[in-house]
PDB file of C-alpha atoms and ligand atoms in Angstrom:
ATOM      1  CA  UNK A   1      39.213  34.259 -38.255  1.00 94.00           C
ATOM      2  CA  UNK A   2      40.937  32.338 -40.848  1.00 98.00           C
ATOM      3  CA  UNK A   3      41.373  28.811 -39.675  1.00 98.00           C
ATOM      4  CA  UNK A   4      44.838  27.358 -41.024  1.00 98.00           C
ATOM      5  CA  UNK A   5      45.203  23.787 -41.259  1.00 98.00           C
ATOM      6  CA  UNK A   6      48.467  21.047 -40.143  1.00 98.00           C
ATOM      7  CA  UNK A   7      49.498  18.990 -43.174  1.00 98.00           C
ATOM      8  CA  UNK A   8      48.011  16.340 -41.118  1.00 98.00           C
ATOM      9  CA  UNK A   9      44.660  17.975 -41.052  1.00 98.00           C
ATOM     10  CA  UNK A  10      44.537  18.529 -44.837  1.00 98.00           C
ATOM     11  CA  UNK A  11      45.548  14.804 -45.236  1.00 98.00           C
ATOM     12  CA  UNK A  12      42.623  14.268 -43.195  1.00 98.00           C
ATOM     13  CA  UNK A  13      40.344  16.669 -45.752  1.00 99.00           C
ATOM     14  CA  UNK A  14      41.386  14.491 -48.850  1.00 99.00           C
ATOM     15  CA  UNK A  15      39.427  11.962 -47.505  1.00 99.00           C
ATOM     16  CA  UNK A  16      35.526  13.925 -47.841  1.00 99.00           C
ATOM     17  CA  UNK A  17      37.065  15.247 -50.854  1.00 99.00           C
ATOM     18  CA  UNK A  18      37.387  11.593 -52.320  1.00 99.00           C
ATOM     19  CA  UNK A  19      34.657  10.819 -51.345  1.00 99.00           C
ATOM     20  CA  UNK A  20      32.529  13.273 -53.009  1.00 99.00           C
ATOM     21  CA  UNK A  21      34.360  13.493 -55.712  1.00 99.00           C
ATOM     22  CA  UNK A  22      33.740   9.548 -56.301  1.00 98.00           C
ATOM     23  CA  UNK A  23      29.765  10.644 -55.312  1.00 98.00           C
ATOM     24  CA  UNK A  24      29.853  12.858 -58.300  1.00 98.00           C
ATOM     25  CA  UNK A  25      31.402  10.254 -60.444  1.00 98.00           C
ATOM     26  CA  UNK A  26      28.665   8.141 -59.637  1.00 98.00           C
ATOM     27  CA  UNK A  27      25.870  10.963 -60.534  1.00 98.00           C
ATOM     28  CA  UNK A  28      27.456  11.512 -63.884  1.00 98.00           C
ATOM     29  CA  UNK A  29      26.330   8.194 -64.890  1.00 98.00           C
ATOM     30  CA  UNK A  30      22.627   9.175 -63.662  1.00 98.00           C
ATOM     31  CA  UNK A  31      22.296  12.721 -65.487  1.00 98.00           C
ATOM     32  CA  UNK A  32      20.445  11.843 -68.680  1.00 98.00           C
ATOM     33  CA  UNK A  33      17.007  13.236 -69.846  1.00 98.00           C
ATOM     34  CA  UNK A  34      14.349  12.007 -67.718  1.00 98.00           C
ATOM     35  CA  UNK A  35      15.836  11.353 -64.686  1.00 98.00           C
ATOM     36  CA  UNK A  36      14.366  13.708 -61.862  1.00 98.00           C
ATOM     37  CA  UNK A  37      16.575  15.687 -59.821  1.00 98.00           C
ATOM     38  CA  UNK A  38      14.954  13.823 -56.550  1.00 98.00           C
ATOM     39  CA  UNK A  39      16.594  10.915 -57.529  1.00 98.00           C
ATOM     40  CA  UNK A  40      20.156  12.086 -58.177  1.00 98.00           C
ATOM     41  CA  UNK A  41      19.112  13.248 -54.809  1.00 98.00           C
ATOM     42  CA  UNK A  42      18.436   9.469 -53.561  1.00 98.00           C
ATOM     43  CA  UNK A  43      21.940   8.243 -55.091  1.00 98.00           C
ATOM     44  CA  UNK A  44      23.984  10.821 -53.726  1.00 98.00           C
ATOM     45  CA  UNK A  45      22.045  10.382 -50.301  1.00 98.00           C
ATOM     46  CA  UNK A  46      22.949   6.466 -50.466  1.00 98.00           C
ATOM     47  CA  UNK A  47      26.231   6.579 -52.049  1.00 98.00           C
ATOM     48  CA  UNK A  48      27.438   9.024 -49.396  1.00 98.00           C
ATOM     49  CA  UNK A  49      26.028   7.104 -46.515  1.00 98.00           C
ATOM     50  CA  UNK A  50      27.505   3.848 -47.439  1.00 98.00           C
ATOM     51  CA  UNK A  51      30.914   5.219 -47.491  1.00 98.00           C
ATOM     52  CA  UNK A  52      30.650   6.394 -44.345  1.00 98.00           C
ATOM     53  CA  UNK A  53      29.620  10.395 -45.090  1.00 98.00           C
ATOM     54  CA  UNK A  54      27.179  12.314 -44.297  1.00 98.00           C
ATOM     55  CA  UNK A  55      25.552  14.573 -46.912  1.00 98.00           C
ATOM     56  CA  UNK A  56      26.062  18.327 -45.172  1.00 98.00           C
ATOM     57  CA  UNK A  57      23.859  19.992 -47.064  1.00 98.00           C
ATOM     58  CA  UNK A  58      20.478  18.216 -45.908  1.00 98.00           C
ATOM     59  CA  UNK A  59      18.944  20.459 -43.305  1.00 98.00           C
ATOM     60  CA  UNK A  60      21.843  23.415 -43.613  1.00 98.00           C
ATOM     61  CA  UNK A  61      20.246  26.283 -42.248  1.00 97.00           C
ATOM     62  CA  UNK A  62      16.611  24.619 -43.623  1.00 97.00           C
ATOM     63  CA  UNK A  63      18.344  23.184 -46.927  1.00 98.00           C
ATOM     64  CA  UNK A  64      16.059  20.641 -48.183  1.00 98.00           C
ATOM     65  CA  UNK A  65      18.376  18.125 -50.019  1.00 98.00           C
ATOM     66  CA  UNK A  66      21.786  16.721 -50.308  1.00 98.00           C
ATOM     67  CA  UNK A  67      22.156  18.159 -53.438  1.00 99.00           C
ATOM     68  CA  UNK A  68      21.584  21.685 -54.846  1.00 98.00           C
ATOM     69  CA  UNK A  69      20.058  21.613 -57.769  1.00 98.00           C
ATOM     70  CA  UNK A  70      21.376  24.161 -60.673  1.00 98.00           C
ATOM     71  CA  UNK A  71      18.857  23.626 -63.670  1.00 98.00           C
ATOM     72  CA  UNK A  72      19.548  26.061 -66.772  1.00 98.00           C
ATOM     73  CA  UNK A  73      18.569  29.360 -65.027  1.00 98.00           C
ATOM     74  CA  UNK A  74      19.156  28.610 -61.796  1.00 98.00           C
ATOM     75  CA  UNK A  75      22.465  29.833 -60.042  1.00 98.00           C
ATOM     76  CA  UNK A  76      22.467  28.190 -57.183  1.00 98.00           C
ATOM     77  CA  UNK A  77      20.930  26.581 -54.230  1.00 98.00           C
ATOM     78  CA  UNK A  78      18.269  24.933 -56.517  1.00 98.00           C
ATOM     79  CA  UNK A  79      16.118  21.922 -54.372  1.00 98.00           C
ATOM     80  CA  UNK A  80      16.051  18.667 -55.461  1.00 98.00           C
ATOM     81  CA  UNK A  81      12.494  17.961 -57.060  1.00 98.00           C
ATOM     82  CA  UNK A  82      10.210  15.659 -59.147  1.00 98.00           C
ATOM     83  CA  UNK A  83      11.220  17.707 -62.404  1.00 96.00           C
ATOM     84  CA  UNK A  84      12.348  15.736 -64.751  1.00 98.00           C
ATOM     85  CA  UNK A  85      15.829  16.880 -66.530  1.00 98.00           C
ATOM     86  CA  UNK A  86      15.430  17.808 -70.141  1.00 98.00           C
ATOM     87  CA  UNK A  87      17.736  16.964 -73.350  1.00 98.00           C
ATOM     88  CA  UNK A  88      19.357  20.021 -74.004  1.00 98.00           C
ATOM     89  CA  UNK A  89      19.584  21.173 -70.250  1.00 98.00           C
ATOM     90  CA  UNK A  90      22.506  21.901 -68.220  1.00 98.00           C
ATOM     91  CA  UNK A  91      22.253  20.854 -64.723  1.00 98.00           C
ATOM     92  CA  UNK A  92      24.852  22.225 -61.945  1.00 98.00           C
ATOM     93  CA  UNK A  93      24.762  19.729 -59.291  1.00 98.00           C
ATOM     94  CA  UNK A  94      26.676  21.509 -55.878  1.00 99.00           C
ATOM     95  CA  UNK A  95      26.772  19.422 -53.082  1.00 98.00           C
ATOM     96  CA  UNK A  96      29.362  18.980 -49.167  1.00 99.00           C
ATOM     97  CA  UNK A  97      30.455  16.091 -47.805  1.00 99.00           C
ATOM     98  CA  UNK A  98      31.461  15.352 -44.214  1.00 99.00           C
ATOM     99  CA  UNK A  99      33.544  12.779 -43.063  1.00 99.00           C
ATOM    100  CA  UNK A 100      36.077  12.235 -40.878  1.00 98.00           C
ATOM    101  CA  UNK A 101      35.238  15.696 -39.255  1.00 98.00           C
ATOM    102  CA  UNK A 102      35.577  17.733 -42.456  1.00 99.00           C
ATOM    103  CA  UNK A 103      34.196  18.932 -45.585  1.00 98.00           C
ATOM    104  CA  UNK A 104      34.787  18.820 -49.070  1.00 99.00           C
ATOM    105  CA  UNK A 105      32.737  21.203 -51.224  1.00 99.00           C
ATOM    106  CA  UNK A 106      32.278  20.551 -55.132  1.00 98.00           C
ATOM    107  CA  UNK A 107      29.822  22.026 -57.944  1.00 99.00           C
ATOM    108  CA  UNK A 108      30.250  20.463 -61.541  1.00 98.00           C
ATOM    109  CA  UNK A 109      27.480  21.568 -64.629  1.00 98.00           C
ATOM    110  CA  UNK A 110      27.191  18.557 -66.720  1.00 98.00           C
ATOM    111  CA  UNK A 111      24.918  18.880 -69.785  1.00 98.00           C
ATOM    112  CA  UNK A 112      21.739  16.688 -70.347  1.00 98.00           C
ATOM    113  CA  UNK A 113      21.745  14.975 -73.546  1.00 97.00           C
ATOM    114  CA  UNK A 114      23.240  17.266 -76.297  1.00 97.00           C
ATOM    115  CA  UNK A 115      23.099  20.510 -75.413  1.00 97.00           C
ATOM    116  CA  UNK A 116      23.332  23.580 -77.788  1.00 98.00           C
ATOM    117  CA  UNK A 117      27.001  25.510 -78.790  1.00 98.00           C
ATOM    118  CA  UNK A 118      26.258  28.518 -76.021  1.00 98.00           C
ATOM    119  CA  UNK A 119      25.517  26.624 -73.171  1.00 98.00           C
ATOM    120  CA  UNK A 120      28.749  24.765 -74.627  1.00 98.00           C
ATOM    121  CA  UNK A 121      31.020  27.365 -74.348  1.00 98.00           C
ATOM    122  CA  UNK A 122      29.786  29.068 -71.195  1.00 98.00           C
ATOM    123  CA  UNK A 123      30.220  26.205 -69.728  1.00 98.00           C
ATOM    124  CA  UNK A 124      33.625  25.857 -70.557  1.00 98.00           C
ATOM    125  CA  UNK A 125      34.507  28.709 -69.421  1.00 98.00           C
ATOM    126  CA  UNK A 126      33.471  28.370 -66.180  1.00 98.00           C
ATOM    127  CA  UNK A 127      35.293  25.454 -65.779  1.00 98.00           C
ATOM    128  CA  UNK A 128      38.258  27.390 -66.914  1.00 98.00           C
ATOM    129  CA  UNK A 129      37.827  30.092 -65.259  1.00 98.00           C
ATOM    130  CA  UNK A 130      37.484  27.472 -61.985  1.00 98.00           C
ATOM    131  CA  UNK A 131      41.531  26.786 -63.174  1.00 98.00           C
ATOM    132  CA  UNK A 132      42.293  30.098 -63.865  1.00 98.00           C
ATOM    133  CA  UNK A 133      41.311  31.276 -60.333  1.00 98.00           C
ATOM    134  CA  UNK A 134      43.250  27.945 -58.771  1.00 98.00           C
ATOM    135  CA  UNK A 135      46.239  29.670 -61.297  1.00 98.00           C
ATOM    136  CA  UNK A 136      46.477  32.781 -59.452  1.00 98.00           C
ATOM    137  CA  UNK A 137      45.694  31.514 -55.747  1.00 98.00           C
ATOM    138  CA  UNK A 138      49.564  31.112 -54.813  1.00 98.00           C
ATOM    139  CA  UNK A 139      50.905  31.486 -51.733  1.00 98.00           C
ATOM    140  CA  UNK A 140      51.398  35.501 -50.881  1.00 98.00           C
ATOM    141  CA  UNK A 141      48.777  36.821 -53.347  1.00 98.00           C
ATOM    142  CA  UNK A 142      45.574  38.167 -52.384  1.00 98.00           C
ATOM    143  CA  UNK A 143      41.984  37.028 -52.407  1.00 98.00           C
ATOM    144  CA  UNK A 144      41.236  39.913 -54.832  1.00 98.00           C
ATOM    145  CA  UNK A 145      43.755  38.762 -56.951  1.00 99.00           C
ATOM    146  CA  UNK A 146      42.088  35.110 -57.522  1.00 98.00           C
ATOM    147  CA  UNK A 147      38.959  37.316 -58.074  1.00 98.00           C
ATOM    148  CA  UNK A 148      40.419  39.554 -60.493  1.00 99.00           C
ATOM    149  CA  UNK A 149      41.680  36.819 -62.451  1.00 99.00           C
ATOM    150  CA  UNK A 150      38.638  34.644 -62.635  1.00 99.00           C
ATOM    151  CA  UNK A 151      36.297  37.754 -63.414  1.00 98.00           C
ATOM    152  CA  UNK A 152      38.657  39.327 -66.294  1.00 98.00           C
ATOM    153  CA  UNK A 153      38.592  35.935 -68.014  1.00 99.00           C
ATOM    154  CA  UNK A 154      34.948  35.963 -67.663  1.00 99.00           C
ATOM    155  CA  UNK A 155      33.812  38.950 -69.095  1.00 98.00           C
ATOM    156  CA  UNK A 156      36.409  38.922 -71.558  1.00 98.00           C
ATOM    157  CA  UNK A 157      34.773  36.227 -73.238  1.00 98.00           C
ATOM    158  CA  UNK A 158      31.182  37.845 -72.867  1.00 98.00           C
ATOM    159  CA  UNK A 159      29.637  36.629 -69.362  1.00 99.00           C
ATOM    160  CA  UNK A 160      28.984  38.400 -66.303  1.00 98.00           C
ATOM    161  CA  UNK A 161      30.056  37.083 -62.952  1.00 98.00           C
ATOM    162  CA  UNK A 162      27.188  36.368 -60.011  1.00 98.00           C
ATOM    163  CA  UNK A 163      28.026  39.049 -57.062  1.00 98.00           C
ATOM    164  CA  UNK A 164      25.776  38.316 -54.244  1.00 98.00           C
ATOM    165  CA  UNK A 165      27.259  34.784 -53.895  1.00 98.00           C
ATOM    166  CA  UNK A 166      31.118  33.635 -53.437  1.00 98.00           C
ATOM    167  CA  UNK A 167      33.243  31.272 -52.177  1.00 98.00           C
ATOM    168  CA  UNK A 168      34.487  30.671 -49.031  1.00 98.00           C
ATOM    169  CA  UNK A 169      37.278  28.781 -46.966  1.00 99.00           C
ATOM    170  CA  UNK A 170      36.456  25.701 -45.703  1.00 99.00           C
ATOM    171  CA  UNK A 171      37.369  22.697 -42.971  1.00 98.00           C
ATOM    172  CA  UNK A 172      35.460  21.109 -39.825  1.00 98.00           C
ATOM    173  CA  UNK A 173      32.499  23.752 -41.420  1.00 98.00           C
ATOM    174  CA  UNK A 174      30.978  24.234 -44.241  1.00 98.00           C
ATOM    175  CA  UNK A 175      31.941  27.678 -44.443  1.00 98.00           C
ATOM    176  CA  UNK A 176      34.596  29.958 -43.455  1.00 98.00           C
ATOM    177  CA  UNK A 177      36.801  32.951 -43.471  1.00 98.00           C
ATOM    178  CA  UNK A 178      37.693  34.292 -45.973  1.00 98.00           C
ATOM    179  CA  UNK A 179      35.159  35.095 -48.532  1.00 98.00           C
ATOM    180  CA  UNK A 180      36.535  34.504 -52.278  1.00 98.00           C
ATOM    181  CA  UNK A 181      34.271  36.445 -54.467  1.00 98.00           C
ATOM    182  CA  UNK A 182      34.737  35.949 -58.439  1.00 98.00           C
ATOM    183  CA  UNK A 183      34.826  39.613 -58.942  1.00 98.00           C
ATOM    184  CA  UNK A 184      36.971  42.621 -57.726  1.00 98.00           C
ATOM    185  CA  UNK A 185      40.191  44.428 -57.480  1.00 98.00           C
ATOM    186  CA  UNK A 186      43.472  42.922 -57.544  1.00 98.00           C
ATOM    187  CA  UNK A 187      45.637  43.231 -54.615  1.00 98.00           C
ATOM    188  CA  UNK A 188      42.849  43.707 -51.916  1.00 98.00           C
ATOM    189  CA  UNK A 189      41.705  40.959 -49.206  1.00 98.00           C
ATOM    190  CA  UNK A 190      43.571  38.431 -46.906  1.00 98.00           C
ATOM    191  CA  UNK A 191      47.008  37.079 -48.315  1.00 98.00           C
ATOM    192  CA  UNK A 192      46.660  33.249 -49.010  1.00 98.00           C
ATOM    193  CA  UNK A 193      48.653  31.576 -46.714  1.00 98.00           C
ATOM    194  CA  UNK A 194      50.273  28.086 -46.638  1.00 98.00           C
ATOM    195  CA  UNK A 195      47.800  25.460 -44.653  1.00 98.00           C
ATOM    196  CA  UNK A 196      44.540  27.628 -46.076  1.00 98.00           C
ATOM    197  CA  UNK A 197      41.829  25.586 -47.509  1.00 99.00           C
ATOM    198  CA  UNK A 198      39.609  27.513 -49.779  1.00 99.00           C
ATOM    199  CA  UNK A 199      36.647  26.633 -52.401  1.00 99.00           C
ATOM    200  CA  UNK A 200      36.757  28.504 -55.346  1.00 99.00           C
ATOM    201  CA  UNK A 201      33.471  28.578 -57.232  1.00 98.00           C
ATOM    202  CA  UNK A 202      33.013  30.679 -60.131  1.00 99.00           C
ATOM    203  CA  UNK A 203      28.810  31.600 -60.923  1.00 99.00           C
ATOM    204  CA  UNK A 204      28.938  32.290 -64.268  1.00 99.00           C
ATOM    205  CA  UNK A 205      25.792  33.882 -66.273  1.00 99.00           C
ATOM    206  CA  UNK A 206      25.236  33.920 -70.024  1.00 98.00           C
ATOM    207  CA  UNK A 207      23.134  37.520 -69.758  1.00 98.00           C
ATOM    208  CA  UNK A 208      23.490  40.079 -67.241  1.00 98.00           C
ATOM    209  CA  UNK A 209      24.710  39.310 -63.389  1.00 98.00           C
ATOM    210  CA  UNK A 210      21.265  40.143 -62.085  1.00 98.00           C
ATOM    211  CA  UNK A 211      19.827  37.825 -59.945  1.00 98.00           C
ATOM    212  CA  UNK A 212      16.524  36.853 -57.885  1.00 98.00           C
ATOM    213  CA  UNK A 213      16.006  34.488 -54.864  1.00 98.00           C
ATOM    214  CA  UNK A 214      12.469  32.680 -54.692  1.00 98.00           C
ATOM    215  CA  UNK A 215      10.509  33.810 -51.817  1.00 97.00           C
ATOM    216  CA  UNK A 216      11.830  30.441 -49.331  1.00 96.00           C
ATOM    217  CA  UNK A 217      15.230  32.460 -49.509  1.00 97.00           C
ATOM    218  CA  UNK A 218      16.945  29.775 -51.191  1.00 98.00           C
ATOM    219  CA  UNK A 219      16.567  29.021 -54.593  1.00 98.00           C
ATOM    220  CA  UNK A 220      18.593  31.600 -57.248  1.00 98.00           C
ATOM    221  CA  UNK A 221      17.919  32.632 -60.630  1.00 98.00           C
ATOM    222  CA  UNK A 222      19.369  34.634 -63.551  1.00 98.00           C
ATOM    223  CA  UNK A 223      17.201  37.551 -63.557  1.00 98.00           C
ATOM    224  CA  UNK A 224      16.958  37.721 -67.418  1.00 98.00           C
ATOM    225  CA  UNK A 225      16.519  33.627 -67.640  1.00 98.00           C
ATOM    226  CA  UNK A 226      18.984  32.861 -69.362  1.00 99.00           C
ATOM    227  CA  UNK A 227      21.708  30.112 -68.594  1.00 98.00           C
ATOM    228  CA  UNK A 228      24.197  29.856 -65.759  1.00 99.00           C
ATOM    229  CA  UNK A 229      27.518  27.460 -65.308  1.00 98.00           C
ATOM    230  CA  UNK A 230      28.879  26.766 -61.895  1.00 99.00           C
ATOM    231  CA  UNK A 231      32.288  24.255 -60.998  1.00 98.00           C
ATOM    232  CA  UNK A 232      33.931  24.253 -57.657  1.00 99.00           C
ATOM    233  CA  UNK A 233      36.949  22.795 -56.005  1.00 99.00           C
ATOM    234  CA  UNK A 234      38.299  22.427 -52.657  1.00 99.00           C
ATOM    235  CA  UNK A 235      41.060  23.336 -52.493  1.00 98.00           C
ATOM    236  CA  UNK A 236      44.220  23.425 -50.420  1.00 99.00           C
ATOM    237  CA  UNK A 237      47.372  25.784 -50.341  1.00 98.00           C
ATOM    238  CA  UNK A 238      50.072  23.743 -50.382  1.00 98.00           C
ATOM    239  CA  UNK A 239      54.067  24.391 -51.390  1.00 98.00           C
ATOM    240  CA  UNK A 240      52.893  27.740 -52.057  1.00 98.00           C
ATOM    241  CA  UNK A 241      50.015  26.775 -54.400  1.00 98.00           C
ATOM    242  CA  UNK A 242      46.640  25.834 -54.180  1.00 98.00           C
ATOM    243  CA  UNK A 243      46.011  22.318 -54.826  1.00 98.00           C
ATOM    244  CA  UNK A 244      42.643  21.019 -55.459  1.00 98.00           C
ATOM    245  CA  UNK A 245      41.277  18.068 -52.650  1.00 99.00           C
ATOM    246  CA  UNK A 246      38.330  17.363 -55.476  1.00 99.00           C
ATOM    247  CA  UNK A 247      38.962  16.261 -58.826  1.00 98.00           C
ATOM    248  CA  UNK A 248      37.103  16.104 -61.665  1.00 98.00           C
ATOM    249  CA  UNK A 249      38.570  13.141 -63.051  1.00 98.00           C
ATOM    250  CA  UNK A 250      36.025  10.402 -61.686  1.00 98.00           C
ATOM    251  CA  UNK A 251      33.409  12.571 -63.884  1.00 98.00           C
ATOM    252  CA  UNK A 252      35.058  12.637 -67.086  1.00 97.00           C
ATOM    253  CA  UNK A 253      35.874   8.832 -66.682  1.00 97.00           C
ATOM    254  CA  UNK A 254      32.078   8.502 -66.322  1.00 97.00           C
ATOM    255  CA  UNK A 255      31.329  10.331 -69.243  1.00 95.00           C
ATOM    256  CA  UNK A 256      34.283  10.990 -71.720  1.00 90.00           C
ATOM    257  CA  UNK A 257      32.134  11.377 -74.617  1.00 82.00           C
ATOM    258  CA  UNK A 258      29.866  13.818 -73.236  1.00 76.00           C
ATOM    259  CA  UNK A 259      33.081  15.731 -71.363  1.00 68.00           C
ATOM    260  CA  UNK A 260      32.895  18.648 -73.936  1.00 57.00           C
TER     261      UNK A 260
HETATM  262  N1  LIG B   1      28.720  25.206 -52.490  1.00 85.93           N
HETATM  263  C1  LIG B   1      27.534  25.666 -51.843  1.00 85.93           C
HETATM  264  C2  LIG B   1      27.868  26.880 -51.029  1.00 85.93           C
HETATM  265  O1  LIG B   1      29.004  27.073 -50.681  1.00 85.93           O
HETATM  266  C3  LIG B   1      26.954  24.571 -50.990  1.00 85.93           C
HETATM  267  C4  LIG B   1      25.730  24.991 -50.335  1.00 85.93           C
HETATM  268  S1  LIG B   1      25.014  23.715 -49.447  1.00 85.93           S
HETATM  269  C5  LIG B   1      23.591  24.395 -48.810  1.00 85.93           C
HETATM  270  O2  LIG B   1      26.997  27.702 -50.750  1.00 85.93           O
HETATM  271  F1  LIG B   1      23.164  23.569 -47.918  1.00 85.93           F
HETATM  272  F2  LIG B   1      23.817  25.561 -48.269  1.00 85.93           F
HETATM  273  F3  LIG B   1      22.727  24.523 -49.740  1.00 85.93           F
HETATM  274 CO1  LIG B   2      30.829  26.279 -51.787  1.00 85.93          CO
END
């Protein structure tokens, strides 16, 4: 069941999507070599809190943080820990907010320090993939379509899309219909409609697609070890497009020089 939402209801999402958006503003500042991943943990906890959201991640089905951790290999779902981030790291930090009654869902792989030409340009195109799936999600076309689109650019350019996870529509929960995978055939799935609010969120590896989840069920690695980029947006479909509820823009304010 695909759960469309009033104008008035998607006003209402902008407001968790500020929020977090502003919350990952505010962790940009924090990513630098050193720092552990419990504490970006700690600021997001507080930041959130003291404007009036709750972090929806901490104790999701068991999740241990407010934050998912994505360090280098890890694809998703990462905990926060006493690990210190490395120069020359990419961290994906993934991470809901609720507020108001809704969520807003947002993933954003900064790099630690300077980080090497690869891990460069996969993660750019992730993130551009991230727009070229928002490109194709217009009113009328298909979830497979949005799929299609982000996985041709992908592989295209030499990376292999994550299968086992996707992403999902979302509203008063965390998740919900439909799916949006980042791989598959054009013109299959549910028709994007106007009022649906969707999170695309492209898993992008360097190596093969392979994965393996730790034995807790949670955490997710590249099989092979080598690097993986994740961005998400929330994202509304509005006057027949998708618009995104998240922005990016409080993180590259934080950090233009390292914005890359
Ligand atoms: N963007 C992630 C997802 O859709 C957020 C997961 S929060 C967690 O799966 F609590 F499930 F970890
Ligand atoms: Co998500």
């Amino acid at each position: 069941m695909i759960y469309l939402k009033t104008p008035e209801e998607i006003e209402i999402m902008r407001i968790p999507a500020e929020l977090l958006s502003r919350t990952m503003g505010e962790l940009a500042l924090w990513v630098r070599p050193g720092v552990t991943t419990r504490k970006l943990d700690t600021i997001a906890r507080e930041y959130m809190a003291d404007n009036g959201g709750k972090p929806a991640c901490l104790g999701y089905a068991g999740f241990p943080g407010a934050l998912c951790i994505e360090v280098n290999e890890t694809v998703v779902h990462g905990f926060p820990s006493d690990t210190e981030l490395r120069e020359g790291d990419i961290v994906g930090i993934d991470t809901v907010v609720e507020k108001e009654g809704f969520m807003a869902d947002m993933c954003y792989t900064f790099a630690v320090g300077e980080i090497d030409q690869a891990k460069t340009a996969l993660c750019r195109t992730t993130r551009e993939s991230l727009y070229v799936g928002i490109g194709a999600a217009v009113e009328g076309a298909r979830i497979g379509d949005v799929a299609n689109a982000i996985q041709t650019y992908c592989e295209s350019r030499g990376y292999s899309l994550v299968r086992e996870m996707c992403g999902h529509g979302i509203g008063r929960k965390m998740h919900e219909a439909p799916e949006v995978p980042n791989y598959g055939r054009r013109g299959i799935g549910p028709r994007l409609t106007e009022g649906m609010c969707i999170c695309i969120e492209p898993m992008v590896n360097m190596g093969s697609r392979n994965i393996v989840i730790s034995s807790d069920g949670w955490q997710c690695r590249t099989r092979d070890r080598k690097p993986s980029a994740h961005y998400e947006h929330t994202l509304a479909i509005i006057d027949g497009k998708a618009q995104p509820l998240t922005t990016f823009d409080y993180i590259h304010q934080a950090i233009p020089d390292r914005f890359k």
